[in-house]
PDB file of C-alpha atoms in Angstrom:
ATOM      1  CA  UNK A 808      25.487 -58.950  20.446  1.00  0.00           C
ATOM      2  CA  UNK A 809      22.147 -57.501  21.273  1.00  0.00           C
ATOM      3  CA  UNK A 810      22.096 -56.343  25.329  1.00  0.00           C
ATOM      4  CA  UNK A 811      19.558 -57.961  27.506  1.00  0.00           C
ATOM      5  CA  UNK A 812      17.309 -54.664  27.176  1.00  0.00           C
ATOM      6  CA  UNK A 813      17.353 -55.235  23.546  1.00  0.00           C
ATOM      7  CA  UNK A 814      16.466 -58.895  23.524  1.00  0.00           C
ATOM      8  CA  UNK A 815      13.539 -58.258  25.557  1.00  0.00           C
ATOM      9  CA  UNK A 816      11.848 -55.141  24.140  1.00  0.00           C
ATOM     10  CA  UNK A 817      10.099 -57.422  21.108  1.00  0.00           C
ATOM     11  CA  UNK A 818       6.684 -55.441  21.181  1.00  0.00           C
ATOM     12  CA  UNK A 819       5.585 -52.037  21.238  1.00  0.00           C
ATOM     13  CA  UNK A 820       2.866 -52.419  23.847  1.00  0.00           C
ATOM     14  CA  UNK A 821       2.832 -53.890  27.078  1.00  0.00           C
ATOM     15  CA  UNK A 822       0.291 -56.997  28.035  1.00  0.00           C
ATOM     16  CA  UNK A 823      -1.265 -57.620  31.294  1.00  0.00           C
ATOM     17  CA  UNK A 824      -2.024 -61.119  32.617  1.00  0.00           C
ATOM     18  CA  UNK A 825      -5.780 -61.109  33.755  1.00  0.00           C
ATOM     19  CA  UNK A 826      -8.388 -63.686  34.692  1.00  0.00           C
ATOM     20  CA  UNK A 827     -11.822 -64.184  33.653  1.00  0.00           C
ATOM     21  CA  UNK A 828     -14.714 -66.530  33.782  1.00  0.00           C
ATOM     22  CA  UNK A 829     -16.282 -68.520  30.540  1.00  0.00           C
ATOM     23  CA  UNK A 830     -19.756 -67.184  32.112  1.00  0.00           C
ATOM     24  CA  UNK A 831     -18.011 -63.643  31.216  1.00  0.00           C
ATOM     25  CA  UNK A 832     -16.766 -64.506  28.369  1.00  0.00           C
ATOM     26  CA  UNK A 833     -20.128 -66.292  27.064  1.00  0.00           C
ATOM     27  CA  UNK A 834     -22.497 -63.397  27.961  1.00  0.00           C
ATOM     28  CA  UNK A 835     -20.612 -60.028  27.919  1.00  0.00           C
ATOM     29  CA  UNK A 836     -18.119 -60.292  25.208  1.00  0.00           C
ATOM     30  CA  UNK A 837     -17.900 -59.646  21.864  1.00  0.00           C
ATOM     31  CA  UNK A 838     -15.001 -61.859  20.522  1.00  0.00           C
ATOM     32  CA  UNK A 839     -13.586 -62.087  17.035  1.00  0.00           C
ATOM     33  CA  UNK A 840     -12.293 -65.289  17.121  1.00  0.00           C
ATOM     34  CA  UNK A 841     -10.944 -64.485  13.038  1.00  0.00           C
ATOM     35  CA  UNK A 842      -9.213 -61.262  13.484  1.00  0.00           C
ATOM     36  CA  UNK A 843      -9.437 -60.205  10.237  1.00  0.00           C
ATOM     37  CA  UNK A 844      -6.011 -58.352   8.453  1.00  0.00           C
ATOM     38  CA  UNK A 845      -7.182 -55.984   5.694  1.00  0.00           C
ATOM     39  CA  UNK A 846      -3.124 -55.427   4.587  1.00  0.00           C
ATOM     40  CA  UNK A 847      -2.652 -58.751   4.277  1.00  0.00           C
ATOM     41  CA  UNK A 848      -6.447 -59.997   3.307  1.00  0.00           C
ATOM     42  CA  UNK A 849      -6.361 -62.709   5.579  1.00  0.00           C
ATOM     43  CA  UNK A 850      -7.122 -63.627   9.091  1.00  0.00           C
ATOM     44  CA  UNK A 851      -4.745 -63.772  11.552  1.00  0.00           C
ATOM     45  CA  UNK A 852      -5.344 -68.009  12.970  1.00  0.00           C
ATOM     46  CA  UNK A 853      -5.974 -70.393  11.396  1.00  0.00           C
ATOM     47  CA  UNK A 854      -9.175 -71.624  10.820  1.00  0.00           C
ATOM     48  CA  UNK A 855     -11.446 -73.845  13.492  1.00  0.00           C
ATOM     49  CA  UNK A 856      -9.481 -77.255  13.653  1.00  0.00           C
ATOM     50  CA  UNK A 857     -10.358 -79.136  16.958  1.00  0.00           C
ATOM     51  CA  UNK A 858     -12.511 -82.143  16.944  1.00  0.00           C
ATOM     52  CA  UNK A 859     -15.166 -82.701  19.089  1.00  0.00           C
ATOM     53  CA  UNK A 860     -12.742 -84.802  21.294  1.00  0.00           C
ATOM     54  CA  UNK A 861     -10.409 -82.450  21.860  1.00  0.00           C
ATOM     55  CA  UNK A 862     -12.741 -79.952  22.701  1.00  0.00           C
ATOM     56  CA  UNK A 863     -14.199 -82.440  25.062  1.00  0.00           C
ATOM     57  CA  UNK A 864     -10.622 -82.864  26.516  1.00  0.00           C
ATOM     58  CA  UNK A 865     -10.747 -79.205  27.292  1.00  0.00           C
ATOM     59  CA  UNK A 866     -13.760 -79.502  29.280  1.00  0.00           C
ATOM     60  CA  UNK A 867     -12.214 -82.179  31.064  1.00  0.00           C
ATOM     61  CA  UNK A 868      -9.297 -80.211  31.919  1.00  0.00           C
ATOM     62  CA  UNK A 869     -11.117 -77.225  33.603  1.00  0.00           C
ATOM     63  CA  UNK A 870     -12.937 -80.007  35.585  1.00  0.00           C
ATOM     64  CA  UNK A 871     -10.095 -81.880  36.425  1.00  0.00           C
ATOM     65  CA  UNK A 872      -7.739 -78.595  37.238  1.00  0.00           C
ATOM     66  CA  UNK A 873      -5.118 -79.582  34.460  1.00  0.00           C
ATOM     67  CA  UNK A 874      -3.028 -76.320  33.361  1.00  0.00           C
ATOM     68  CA  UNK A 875      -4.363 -74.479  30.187  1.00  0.00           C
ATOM     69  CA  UNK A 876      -1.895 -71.976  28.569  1.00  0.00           C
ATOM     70  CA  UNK A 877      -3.102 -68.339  28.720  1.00  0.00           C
ATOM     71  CA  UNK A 878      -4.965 -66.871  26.054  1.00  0.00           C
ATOM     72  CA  UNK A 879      -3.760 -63.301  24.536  1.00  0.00           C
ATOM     73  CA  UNK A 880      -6.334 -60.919  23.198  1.00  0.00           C
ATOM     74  CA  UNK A 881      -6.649 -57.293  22.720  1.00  0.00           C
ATOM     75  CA  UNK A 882      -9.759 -55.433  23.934  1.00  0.00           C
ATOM     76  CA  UNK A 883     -10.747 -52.961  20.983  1.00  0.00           C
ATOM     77  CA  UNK A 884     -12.090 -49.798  21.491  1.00  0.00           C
ATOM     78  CA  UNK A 885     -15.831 -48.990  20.289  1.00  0.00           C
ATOM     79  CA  UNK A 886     -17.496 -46.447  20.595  1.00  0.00           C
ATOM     80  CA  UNK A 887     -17.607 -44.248  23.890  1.00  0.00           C
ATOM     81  CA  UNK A 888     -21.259 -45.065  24.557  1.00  0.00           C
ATOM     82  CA  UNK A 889     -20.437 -48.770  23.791  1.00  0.00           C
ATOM     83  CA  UNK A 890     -20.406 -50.371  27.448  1.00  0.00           C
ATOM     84  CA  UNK A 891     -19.915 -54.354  25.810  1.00  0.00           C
ATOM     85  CA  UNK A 892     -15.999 -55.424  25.070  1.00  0.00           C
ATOM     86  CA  UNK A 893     -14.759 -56.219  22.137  1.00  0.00           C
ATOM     87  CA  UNK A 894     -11.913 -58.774  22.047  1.00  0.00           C
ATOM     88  CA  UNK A 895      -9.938 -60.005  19.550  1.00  0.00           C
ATOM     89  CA  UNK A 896      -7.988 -63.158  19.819  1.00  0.00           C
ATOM     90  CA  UNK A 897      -4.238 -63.081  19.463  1.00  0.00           C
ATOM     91  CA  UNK A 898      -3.841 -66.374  20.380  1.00  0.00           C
ATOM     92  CA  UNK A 899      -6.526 -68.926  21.830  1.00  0.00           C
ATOM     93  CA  UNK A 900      -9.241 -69.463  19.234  1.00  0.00           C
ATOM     94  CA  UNK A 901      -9.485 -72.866  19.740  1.00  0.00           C
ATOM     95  CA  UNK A 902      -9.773 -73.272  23.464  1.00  0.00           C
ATOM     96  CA  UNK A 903     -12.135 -70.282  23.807  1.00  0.00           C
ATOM     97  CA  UNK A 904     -14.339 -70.955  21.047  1.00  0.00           C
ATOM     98  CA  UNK A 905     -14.623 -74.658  22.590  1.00  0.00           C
ATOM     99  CA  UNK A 906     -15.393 -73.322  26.429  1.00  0.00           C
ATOM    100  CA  UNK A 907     -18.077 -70.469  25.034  1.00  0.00           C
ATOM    101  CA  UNK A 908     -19.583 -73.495  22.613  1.00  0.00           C
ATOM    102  CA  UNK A 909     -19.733 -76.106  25.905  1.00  0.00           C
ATOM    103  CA  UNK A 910     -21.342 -73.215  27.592  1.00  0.00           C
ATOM    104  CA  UNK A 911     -23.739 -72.720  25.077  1.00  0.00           C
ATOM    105  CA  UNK A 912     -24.839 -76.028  24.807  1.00  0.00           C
ATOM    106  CA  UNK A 913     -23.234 -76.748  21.255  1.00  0.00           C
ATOM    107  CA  UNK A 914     -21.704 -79.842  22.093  1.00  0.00           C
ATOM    108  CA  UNK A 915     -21.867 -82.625  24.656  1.00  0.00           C
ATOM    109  CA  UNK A 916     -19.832 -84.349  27.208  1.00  0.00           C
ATOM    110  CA  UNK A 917     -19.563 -87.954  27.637  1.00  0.00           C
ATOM    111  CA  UNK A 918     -19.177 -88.919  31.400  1.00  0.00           C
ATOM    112  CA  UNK A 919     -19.810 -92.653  32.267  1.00  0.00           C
ATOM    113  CA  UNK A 920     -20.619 -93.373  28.772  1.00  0.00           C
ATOM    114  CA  UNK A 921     -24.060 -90.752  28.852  1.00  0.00           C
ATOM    115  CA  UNK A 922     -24.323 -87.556  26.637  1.00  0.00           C
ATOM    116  CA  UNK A 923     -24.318 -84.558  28.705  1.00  0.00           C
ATOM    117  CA  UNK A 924     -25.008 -80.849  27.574  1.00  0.00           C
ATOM    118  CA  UNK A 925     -23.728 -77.899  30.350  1.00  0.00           C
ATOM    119  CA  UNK A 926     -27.330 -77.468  31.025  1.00  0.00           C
ATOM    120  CA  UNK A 927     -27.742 -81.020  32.198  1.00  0.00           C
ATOM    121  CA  UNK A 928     -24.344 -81.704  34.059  1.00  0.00           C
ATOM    122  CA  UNK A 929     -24.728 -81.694  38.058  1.00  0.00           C
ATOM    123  CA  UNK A 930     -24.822 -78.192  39.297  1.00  0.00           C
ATOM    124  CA  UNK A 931     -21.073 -78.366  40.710  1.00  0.00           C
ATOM    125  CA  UNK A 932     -20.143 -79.042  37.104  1.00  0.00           C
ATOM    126  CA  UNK A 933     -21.681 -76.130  36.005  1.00  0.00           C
ATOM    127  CA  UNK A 934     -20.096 -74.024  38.374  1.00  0.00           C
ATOM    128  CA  UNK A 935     -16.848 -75.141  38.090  1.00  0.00           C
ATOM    129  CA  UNK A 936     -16.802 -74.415  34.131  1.00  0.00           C
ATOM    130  CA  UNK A 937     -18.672 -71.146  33.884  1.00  0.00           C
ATOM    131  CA  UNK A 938     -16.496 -69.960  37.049  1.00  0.00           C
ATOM    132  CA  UNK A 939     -13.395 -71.122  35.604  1.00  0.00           C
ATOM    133  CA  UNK A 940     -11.001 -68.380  35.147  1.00  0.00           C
ATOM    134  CA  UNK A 941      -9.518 -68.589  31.578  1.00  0.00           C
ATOM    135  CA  UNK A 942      -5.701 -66.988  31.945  1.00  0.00           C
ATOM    136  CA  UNK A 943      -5.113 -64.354  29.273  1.00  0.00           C
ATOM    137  CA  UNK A 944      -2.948 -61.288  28.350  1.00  0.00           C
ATOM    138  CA  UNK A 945      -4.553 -58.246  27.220  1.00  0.00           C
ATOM    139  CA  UNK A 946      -3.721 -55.252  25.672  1.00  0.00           C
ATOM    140  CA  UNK A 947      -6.169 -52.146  25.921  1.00  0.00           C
ATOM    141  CA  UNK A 948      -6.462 -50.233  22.592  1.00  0.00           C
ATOM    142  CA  UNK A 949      -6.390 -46.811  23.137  1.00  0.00           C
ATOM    143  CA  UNK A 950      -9.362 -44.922  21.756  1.00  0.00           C
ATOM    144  CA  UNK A 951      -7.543 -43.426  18.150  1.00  0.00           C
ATOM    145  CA  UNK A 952      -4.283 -45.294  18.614  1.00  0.00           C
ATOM    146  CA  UNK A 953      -5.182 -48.660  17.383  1.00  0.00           C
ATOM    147  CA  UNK A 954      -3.441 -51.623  16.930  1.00  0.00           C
ATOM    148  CA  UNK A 955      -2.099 -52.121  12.907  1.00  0.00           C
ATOM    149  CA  UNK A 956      -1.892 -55.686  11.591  1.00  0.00           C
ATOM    150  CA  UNK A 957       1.658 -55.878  12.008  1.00  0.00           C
ATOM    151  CA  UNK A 958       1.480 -55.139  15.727  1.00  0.00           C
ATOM    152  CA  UNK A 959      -1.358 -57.901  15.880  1.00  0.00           C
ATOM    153  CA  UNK A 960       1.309 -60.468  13.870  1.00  0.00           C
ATOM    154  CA  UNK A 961       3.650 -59.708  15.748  1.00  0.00           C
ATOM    155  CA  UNK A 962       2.310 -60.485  19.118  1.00  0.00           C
ATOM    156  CA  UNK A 963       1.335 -63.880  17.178  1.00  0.00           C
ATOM    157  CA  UNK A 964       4.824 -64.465  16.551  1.00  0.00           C
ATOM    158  CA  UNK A 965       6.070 -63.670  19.778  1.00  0.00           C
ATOM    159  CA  UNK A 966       3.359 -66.106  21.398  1.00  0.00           C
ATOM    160  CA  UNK A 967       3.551 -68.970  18.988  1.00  0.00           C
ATOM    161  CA  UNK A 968       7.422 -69.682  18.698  1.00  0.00           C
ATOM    162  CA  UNK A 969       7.292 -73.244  19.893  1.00  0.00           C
ATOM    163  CA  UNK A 970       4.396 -75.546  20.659  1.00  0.00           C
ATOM    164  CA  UNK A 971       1.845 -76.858  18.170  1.00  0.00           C
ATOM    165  CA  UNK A 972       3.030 -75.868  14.923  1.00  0.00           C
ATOM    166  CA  UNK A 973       1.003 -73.166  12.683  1.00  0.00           C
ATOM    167  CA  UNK A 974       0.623 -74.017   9.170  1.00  0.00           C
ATOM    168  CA  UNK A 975       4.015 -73.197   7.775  1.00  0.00           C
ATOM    169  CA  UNK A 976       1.960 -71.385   4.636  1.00  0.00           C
ATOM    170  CA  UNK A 977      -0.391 -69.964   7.209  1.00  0.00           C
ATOM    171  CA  UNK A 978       2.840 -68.355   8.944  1.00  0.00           C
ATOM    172  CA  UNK A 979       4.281 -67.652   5.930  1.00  0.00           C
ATOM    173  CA  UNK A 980       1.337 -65.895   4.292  1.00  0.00           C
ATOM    174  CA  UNK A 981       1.536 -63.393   7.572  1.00  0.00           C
ATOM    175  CA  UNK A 982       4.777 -62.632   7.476  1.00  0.00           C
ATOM    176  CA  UNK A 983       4.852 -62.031   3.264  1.00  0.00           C
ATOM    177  CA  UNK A 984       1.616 -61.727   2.001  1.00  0.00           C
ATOM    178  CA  UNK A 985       1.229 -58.303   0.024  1.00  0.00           C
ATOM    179  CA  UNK A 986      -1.983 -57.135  -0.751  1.00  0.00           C
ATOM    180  CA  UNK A 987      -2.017 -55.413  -4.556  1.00  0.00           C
ATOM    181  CA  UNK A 988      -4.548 -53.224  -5.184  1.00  0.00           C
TER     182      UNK A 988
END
Protein backbone atom coordinates (compact mmCIF):
# COMPACT_ATOMS: atom_id res chain seq x y z
CA UNK A 1 0.00 0.00 0.00
CA UNK A 2 1.17 3.34 -1.18
CA UNK A 3 1.86 5.84 2.15
CA UNK A 4 -0.12 8.97 2.33
CA UNK A 5 3.07 10.96 0.96
CA UNK A 6 2.91 8.78 -1.99
CA UNK A 7 -0.76 9.09 -2.75
CA UNK A 8 -0.51 12.70 -2.77
CA UNK A 9 2.65 13.60 -4.71
CA UNK A 10 0.64 13.03 -8.33
CA UNK A 11 2.42 16.06 -10.14
CA UNK A 12 5.74 17.35 -10.52
CA UNK A 13 4.92 21.01 -10.01
CA UNK A 14 3.10 22.74 -7.50
CA UNK A 15 -0.23 25.01 -8.40
CA UNK A 16 -1.29 28.08 -6.70
CA UNK A 17 -4.95 29.08 -6.29
CA UNK A 18 -5.27 32.78 -7.55
CA UNK A 19 -8.07 35.16 -8.47
CA UNK A 20 -8.62 37.29 -11.34
CA UNK A 21 -11.11 39.46 -13.07
CA UNK A 22 -12.80 38.66 -16.73
CA UNK A 23 -11.84 42.52 -17.40
CA UNK A 24 -8.13 40.97 -16.89
CA UNK A 25 -8.60 38.23 -18.53
CA UNK A 26 -10.40 40.02 -21.65
CA UNK A 27 -7.75 42.77 -22.13
CA UNK A 28 -4.31 41.58 -20.85
CA UNK A 29 -4.13 37.97 -21.62
CA UNK A 30 -3.10 35.94 -24.16
CA UNK A 31 -5.00 32.58 -23.70
CA UNK A 32 -4.76 29.40 -25.71
CA UNK A 33 -7.88 28.06 -25.09
CA UNK A 34 -6.55 24.70 -27.56
CA UNK A 35 -3.31 23.90 -25.99
CA UNK A 36 -1.91 22.33 -28.69
CA UNK A 37 0.31 18.73 -28.03
CA UNK A 38 2.91 18.35 -30.80
CA UNK A 39 3.80 14.48 -29.30
CA UNK A 40 0.56 13.56 -29.48
CA UNK A 41 -0.76 15.95 -32.55
CA UNK A 42 -3.71 16.89 -30.83
CA UNK A 43 -5.05 19.43 -28.48
CA UNK A 44 -5.35 18.90 -25.11
CA UNK A 45 -9.75 19.74 -24.57
CA UNK A 46 -11.97 19.09 -26.36
CA UNK A 47 -13.29 21.22 -28.77
CA UNK A 48 -15.91 24.36 -28.06
CA UNK A 49 -19.21 22.49 -27.00
CA UNK A 50 -21.50 24.90 -24.95
CA UNK A 51 -24.59 26.31 -26.40
CA UNK A 52 -25.53 29.64 -26.24
CA UNK A 53 -27.73 28.71 -23.17
CA UNK A 54 -25.34 27.40 -21.21
CA UNK A 55 -23.08 30.05 -21.73
CA UNK A 56 -25.89 32.32 -20.82
CA UNK A 57 -26.29 30.21 -17.58
CA UNK A 58 -22.75 31.15 -16.80
CA UNK A 59 -23.43 34.70 -16.96
CA UNK A 60 -26.21 34.18 -14.78
CA UNK A 61 -24.20 32.52 -12.27
CA UNK A 62 -21.52 35.29 -11.78
CA UNK A 63 -24.60 37.60 -11.40
CA UNK A 64 -26.40 35.58 -9.18
CA UNK A 65 -23.11 34.49 -6.95
CA UNK A 66 -23.64 30.66 -7.73
CA UNK A 67 -20.17 28.68 -7.21
CA UNK A 68 -18.06 28.14 -10.44
CA UNK A 69 -15.26 25.48 -10.16
CA UNK A 70 -11.74 26.94 -10.52
CA UNK A 71 -10.07 27.07 -13.68
CA UNK A 72 -6.30 25.61 -13.98
CA UNK A 73 -3.92 27.18 -16.42
CA UNK A 74 -0.28 27.56 -16.77
CA UNK A 75 1.27 30.98 -17.48
CA UNK A 76 4.00 30.35 -20.30
CA UNK A 77 7.01 32.07 -20.47
CA UNK A 78 7.75 34.50 -23.57
CA UNK A 79 10.16 36.30 -24.14
CA UNK A 80 11.96 38.53 -21.40
CA UNK A 81 10.89 41.78 -23.03
CA UNK A 82 7.34 40.28 -23.40
CA UNK A 83 5.34 42.18 -20.52
CA UNK A 84 1.60 40.41 -21.81
CA UNK A 85 0.82 36.69 -20.19
CA UNK A 86 0.43 33.92 -21.90
CA UNK A 87 -1.95 31.28 -20.47
CA UNK A 88 -2.79 28.11 -21.42
CA UNK A 89 -5.84 26.34 -20.26
CA UNK A 90 -5.53 23.11 -18.36
CA UNK A 91 -8.88 22.95 -17.59
CA UNK A 92 -11.72 25.69 -18.14
CA UNK A 93 -12.10 26.34 -21.85
CA UNK A 94 -15.55 26.47 -21.80
CA UNK A 95 -16.38 28.80 -18.97
CA UNK A 96 -13.58 31.23 -19.88
CA UNK A 97 -14.05 31.36 -23.45
CA UNK A 98 -17.91 32.08 -22.59
CA UNK A 99 -17.06 35.05 -19.84
CA UNK A 100 -14.21 36.74 -22.36
CA UNK A 101 -17.02 36.24 -25.39
CA UNK A 102 -19.99 37.97 -22.97
CA UNK A 103 -17.39 40.56 -22.36
CA UNK A 104 -16.74 41.11 -25.76
CA UNK A 105 -20.05 41.49 -26.82
CA UNK A 106 -20.28 38.07 -28.81
CA UNK A 107 -23.37 36.98 -27.43
CA UNK A 108 -26.43 38.28 -25.62
CA UNK A 109 -28.32 37.91 -22.48
CA UNK A 110 -31.93 37.55 -22.19
CA UNK A 111 -33.29 39.30 -18.98
CA UNK A 112 -37.13 39.91 -18.87
CA UNK A 113 -37.49 38.48 -22.22
CA UNK A 114 -35.08 41.60 -24.00
CA UNK A 115 -31.67 40.88 -25.75
CA UNK A 116 -28.93 42.39 -23.89
CA UNK A 117 -25.16 42.70 -24.98
CA UNK A 118 -22.48 43.58 -21.80
CA UNK A 119 -22.31 46.93 -23.32
CA UNK A 120 -25.99 47.56 -22.83
CA UNK A 121 -26.70 45.80 -19.39
CA UNK A 122 -27.16 48.41 -16.37
CA UNK A 123 -23.83 49.57 -15.20
CA UNK A 124 -23.97 47.32 -11.88
CA UNK A 125 -24.19 44.42 -14.31
CA UNK A 126 -21.25 45.36 -15.91
CA UNK A 127 -19.35 45.66 -12.94
CA UNK A 128 -20.25 42.74 -11.35
CA UNK A 129 -19.09 40.51 -14.49
CA UNK A 130 -15.91 42.23 -15.57
CA UNK A 131 -14.98 42.41 -11.67
CA UNK A 132 -15.81 38.94 -11.11
CA UNK A 133 -12.91 37.03 -9.91
CA UNK A 134 -12.64 33.76 -11.96
CA UNK A 135 -10.89 31.04 -9.34
CA UNK A 136 -7.95 29.31 -11.00
CA UNK A 137 -4.69 27.36 -10.30
CA UNK A 138 -1.63 28.34 -11.96
CA UNK A 139 1.56 27.10 -12.54
CA UNK A 140 4.49 29.56 -13.58
CA UNK A 141 6.75 28.09 -16.33
CA UNK A 142 10.09 28.72 -15.63
CA UNK A 143 11.96 30.54 -18.37
CA UNK A 144 13.95 27.15 -20.14
CA UNK A 145 12.21 24.57 -17.98
CA UNK A 146 8.96 24.23 -19.71
CA UNK A 147 6.16 22.24 -19.24
CA UNK A 148 6.19 18.78 -21.75
CA UNK A 149 2.81 17.48 -22.92
CA UNK A 150 2.76 14.81 -20.53
CA UNK A 151 3.07 17.18 -17.57
CA UNK A 152 0.16 19.27 -19.27
CA UNK A 153 -2.02 15.67 -19.50
CA UNK A 154 -1.36 14.93 -16.57
CA UNK A 155 -2.58 17.87 -14.67
CA UNK A 156 -5.78 17.18 -17.02
CA UNK A 157 -6.11 13.93 -15.53
CA UNK A 158 -5.62 14.86 -12.14
CA UNK A 159 -8.36 17.73 -12.56
CA UNK A 160 -10.92 15.88 -14.57
CA UNK A 161 -11.39 12.49 -12.60
CA UNK A 162 -15.07 12.90 -11.93
CA UNK A 163 -17.59 15.44 -13.13
CA UNK A 164 -18.74 15.94 -16.72
CA UNK A 165 -17.33 13.22 -18.60
CA UNK A 166 -14.50 13.87 -21.43
CA UNK A 167 -14.97 12.07 -24.55
CA UNK A 168 -13.82 8.60 -23.65
CA UNK A 169 -11.78 8.66 -27.28
CA UNK A 170 -10.78 12.20 -26.48
CA UNK A 171 -9.21 10.75 -23.09
CA UNK A 172 -8.10 7.93 -24.65
CA UNK A 173 -6.32 9.56 -27.59
CA UNK A 174 -4.20 11.55 -24.66
CA UNK A 175 -3.27 8.95 -22.80
CA UNK A 176 -2.19 6.54 -26.13
CA UNK A 177 -1.92 8.47 -29.02
CA UNK A 178 1.68 8.01 -30.64
CA UNK A 179 2.76 10.30 -33.07
CA UNK A 180 4.90 8.33 -36.06
CA UNK A 181 7.01 10.26 -37.91
Amino acid sequence: MKTIKELRTVLKFNPQEINSSIKFFAENCDIDFDVYLPTKGMNLQRDYVWTVEQKRELIWSVLMNRHIPRMAMLNITNDAKDTRRTYQVIDGKQRLSAMIDFYKGKFDLIIDEKSYFFDKLPEDYQRVISGYMFPYYIVNEDFGNTFSDDDKISWFRYINFAGTLQDAQHMNNLKYKIIIT
